[in-house]
């Protein structure tokens, strides 16, 4: 069997930046083990599988598809950058005729629509709650050593821990911060934390190319040491920074080695629009 496969760099308009995701188009169902084997073979933070919901559907005309995401280690309930990559394959490569497509996922129905400045994803917005630093002080110590921490929040829906670094630090500090993510799973093995977000207040959108907040994201608990640019983390970050900054429209930059940016817009009803660009870098057939 041969499957069409693509690699798309998400949250960037430039090849070899942003976050690469593999995207497979499935005409027929695959067993669970094969999904995972393909994800391990692609060896990217996420491999997305787009599947027809009905035998009569086709990738060019239909507007609703199934979508699943796998890291090299496990299936995950939500992945923003691989959703963006999947949308880009449908819109830009397959030439899907619809302005908006809907994905049926483990996180409910997600919509993606074409726009002048990229693709806009409609994702759930996840609230955070204060977290007692004493409960996770060992994890913070391993991740940040003696770095000053200004706030700690937890998202129970996503099991992501958000750690805000003190405002006295700048973007370059976050970019150059050495985090040994392999040690994180040793100090946190309760299953309560599945991802660590480090974030820092930005310089604001008043300056040219200014960003409202910066972040890095680590998820060794699901087999991803550091994710280059993470849409699902921004569904958590945006709710936090919206409250802190009193803004619903923000620009964000994720300070990984590859780097990537996005626009976020909070909507009523607990949803968020995340806008990003993409670059298709590979296309081929996967033989299984």
Short mmCIF file of N, CA, C and O in Angstrom, two decimals, residues 23 50 67 81-93 96 101 103 111-114 119-121 278:
data_model
loop_
_atom_site.label_atom_id
_atom_site.label_comp_id
_atom_site.label_asym_id
_atom_site.label_seq_id
_atom_site.Cartn_x
_atom_site.Cartn_y
_atom_site.Cartn_z
N UNK A 23 2.06 14.85 7.16
CA UNK A 23 0.63 14.73 6.91
C UNK A 23 0.40 13.57 5.95
O UNK A 23 0.95 13.54 4.85
N UNK A 50 -5.18 12.43 7.93
CA UNK A 50 -6.47 12.93 7.46
C UNK A 50 -7.21 11.76 6.82
O UNK A 50 -6.68 11.10 5.92
N UNK A 67 -9.42 13.59 11.68
CA UNK A 67 -8.02 14.00 11.85
C UNK A 67 -7.50 13.46 13.18
O UNK A 67 -8.13 13.64 14.22
N UNK A 81 -0.11 22.74 15.34
CA UNK A 81 0.71 22.92 14.14
C UNK A 81 0.45 21.84 13.10
O UNK A 81 0.51 22.11 11.90
N UNK A 82 0.12 20.62 13.54
CA UNK A 82 -0.19 19.57 12.57
C UNK A 82 -1.58 19.77 11.96
O UNK A 82 -1.84 19.32 10.84
N UNK A 83 -2.47 20.45 12.68
CA UNK A 83 -3.77 20.84 12.09
C UNK A 83 -3.55 21.90 11.02
O UNK A 83 -4.15 21.85 9.94
N UNK A 84 -2.69 22.86 11.32
CA UNK A 84 -2.35 23.89 10.34
C UNK A 84 -1.71 23.26 9.11
O UNK A 84 -2.05 23.60 7.96
N UNK A 85 -0.80 22.32 9.33
CA UNK A 85 -0.14 21.64 8.22
C UNK A 85 -1.15 20.84 7.39
O UNK A 85 -1.09 20.84 6.15
N UNK A 86 -2.08 20.16 8.05
CA UNK A 86 -3.10 19.38 7.34
C UNK A 86 -3.97 20.28 6.49
O UNK A 86 -4.31 19.96 5.34
N UNK A 87 -4.35 21.43 7.05
CA UNK A 87 -5.17 22.39 6.31
C UNK A 87 -4.42 22.89 5.08
O UNK A 87 -5.01 23.04 4.00
N UNK A 88 -3.13 23.15 5.24
CA UNK A 88 -2.34 23.65 4.13
C UNK A 88 -2.26 22.63 2.99
O UNK A 88 -2.32 22.98 1.81
N UNK A 89 -2.13 21.35 3.34
CA UNK A 89 -2.11 20.30 2.31
C UNK A 89 -3.43 20.29 1.54
O UNK A 89 -3.46 20.24 0.31
N UNK A 90 -4.54 20.34 2.28
CA UNK A 90 -5.84 20.32 1.61
C UNK A 90 -6.06 21.56 0.75
O UNK A 90 -6.51 21.47 -0.40
N UNK A 91 -5.75 22.73 1.30
CA UNK A 91 -6.02 23.98 0.59
C UNK A 91 -5.04 24.24 -0.55
O UNK A 91 -5.44 24.59 -1.66
N UNK A 92 -3.75 24.07 -0.28
CA UNK A 92 -2.73 24.53 -1.23
C UNK A 92 -2.23 23.45 -2.17
O UNK A 92 -1.81 23.76 -3.29
N UNK A 93 -2.24 22.19 -1.73
CA UNK A 93 -1.73 21.12 -2.58
C UNK A 93 -2.86 20.34 -3.25
O UNK A 93 -2.84 20.12 -4.46
N UNK A 96 -8.47 21.84 -2.32
CA UNK A 96 -9.84 21.68 -1.82
C UNK A 96 -10.64 22.94 -2.15
O UNK A 96 -10.16 24.06 -1.94
N UNK A 101 -12.71 24.07 6.08
CA UNK A 101 -12.83 22.63 6.27
C UNK A 101 -12.98 22.36 7.76
O UNK A 101 -12.49 23.12 8.61
N UNK A 103 -12.53 19.46 10.84
CA UNK A 103 -11.88 18.21 11.23
C UNK A 103 -12.59 17.65 12.46
O UNK A 103 -12.79 18.36 13.45
N UNK A 111 -12.23 23.79 13.04
CA UNK A 111 -12.38 24.36 11.71
C UNK A 111 -11.12 25.11 11.31
O UNK A 111 -10.44 25.71 12.14
N UNK A 112 -10.82 25.10 10.03
CA UNK A 112 -9.71 25.86 9.48
C UNK A 112 -10.21 26.57 8.22
O UNK A 112 -10.89 25.95 7.39
N UNK A 113 -9.87 27.84 8.09
CA UNK A 113 -10.33 28.59 6.93
C UNK A 113 -9.20 29.39 6.30
O UNK A 113 -8.25 29.80 6.98
N UNK A 114 -9.30 29.60 5.01
CA UNK A 114 -8.27 30.34 4.29
C UNK A 114 -8.44 31.84 4.52
O UNK A 114 -9.55 32.35 4.58
N UNK A 119 -3.66 30.74 7.31
CA UNK A 119 -4.79 29.87 7.59
C UNK A 119 -5.21 30.13 9.04
O UNK A 119 -4.37 30.21 9.93
N UNK A 120 -6.51 30.27 9.25
CA UNK A 120 -7.03 30.55 10.58
C UNK A 120 -7.65 29.27 11.13
O UNK A 120 -8.56 28.70 10.52
N UNK A 121 -7.17 28.84 12.28
CA UNK A 121 -7.71 27.66 12.94
C UNK A 121 -8.61 28.07 14.10
O UNK A 121 -8.27 28.97 14.87
N UNK A 278 2.41 28.71 6.36
CA UNK A 278 3.00 27.39 6.19
C UNK A 278 3.94 27.37 4.99
O UNK A 278 3.86 28.22 4.10
#
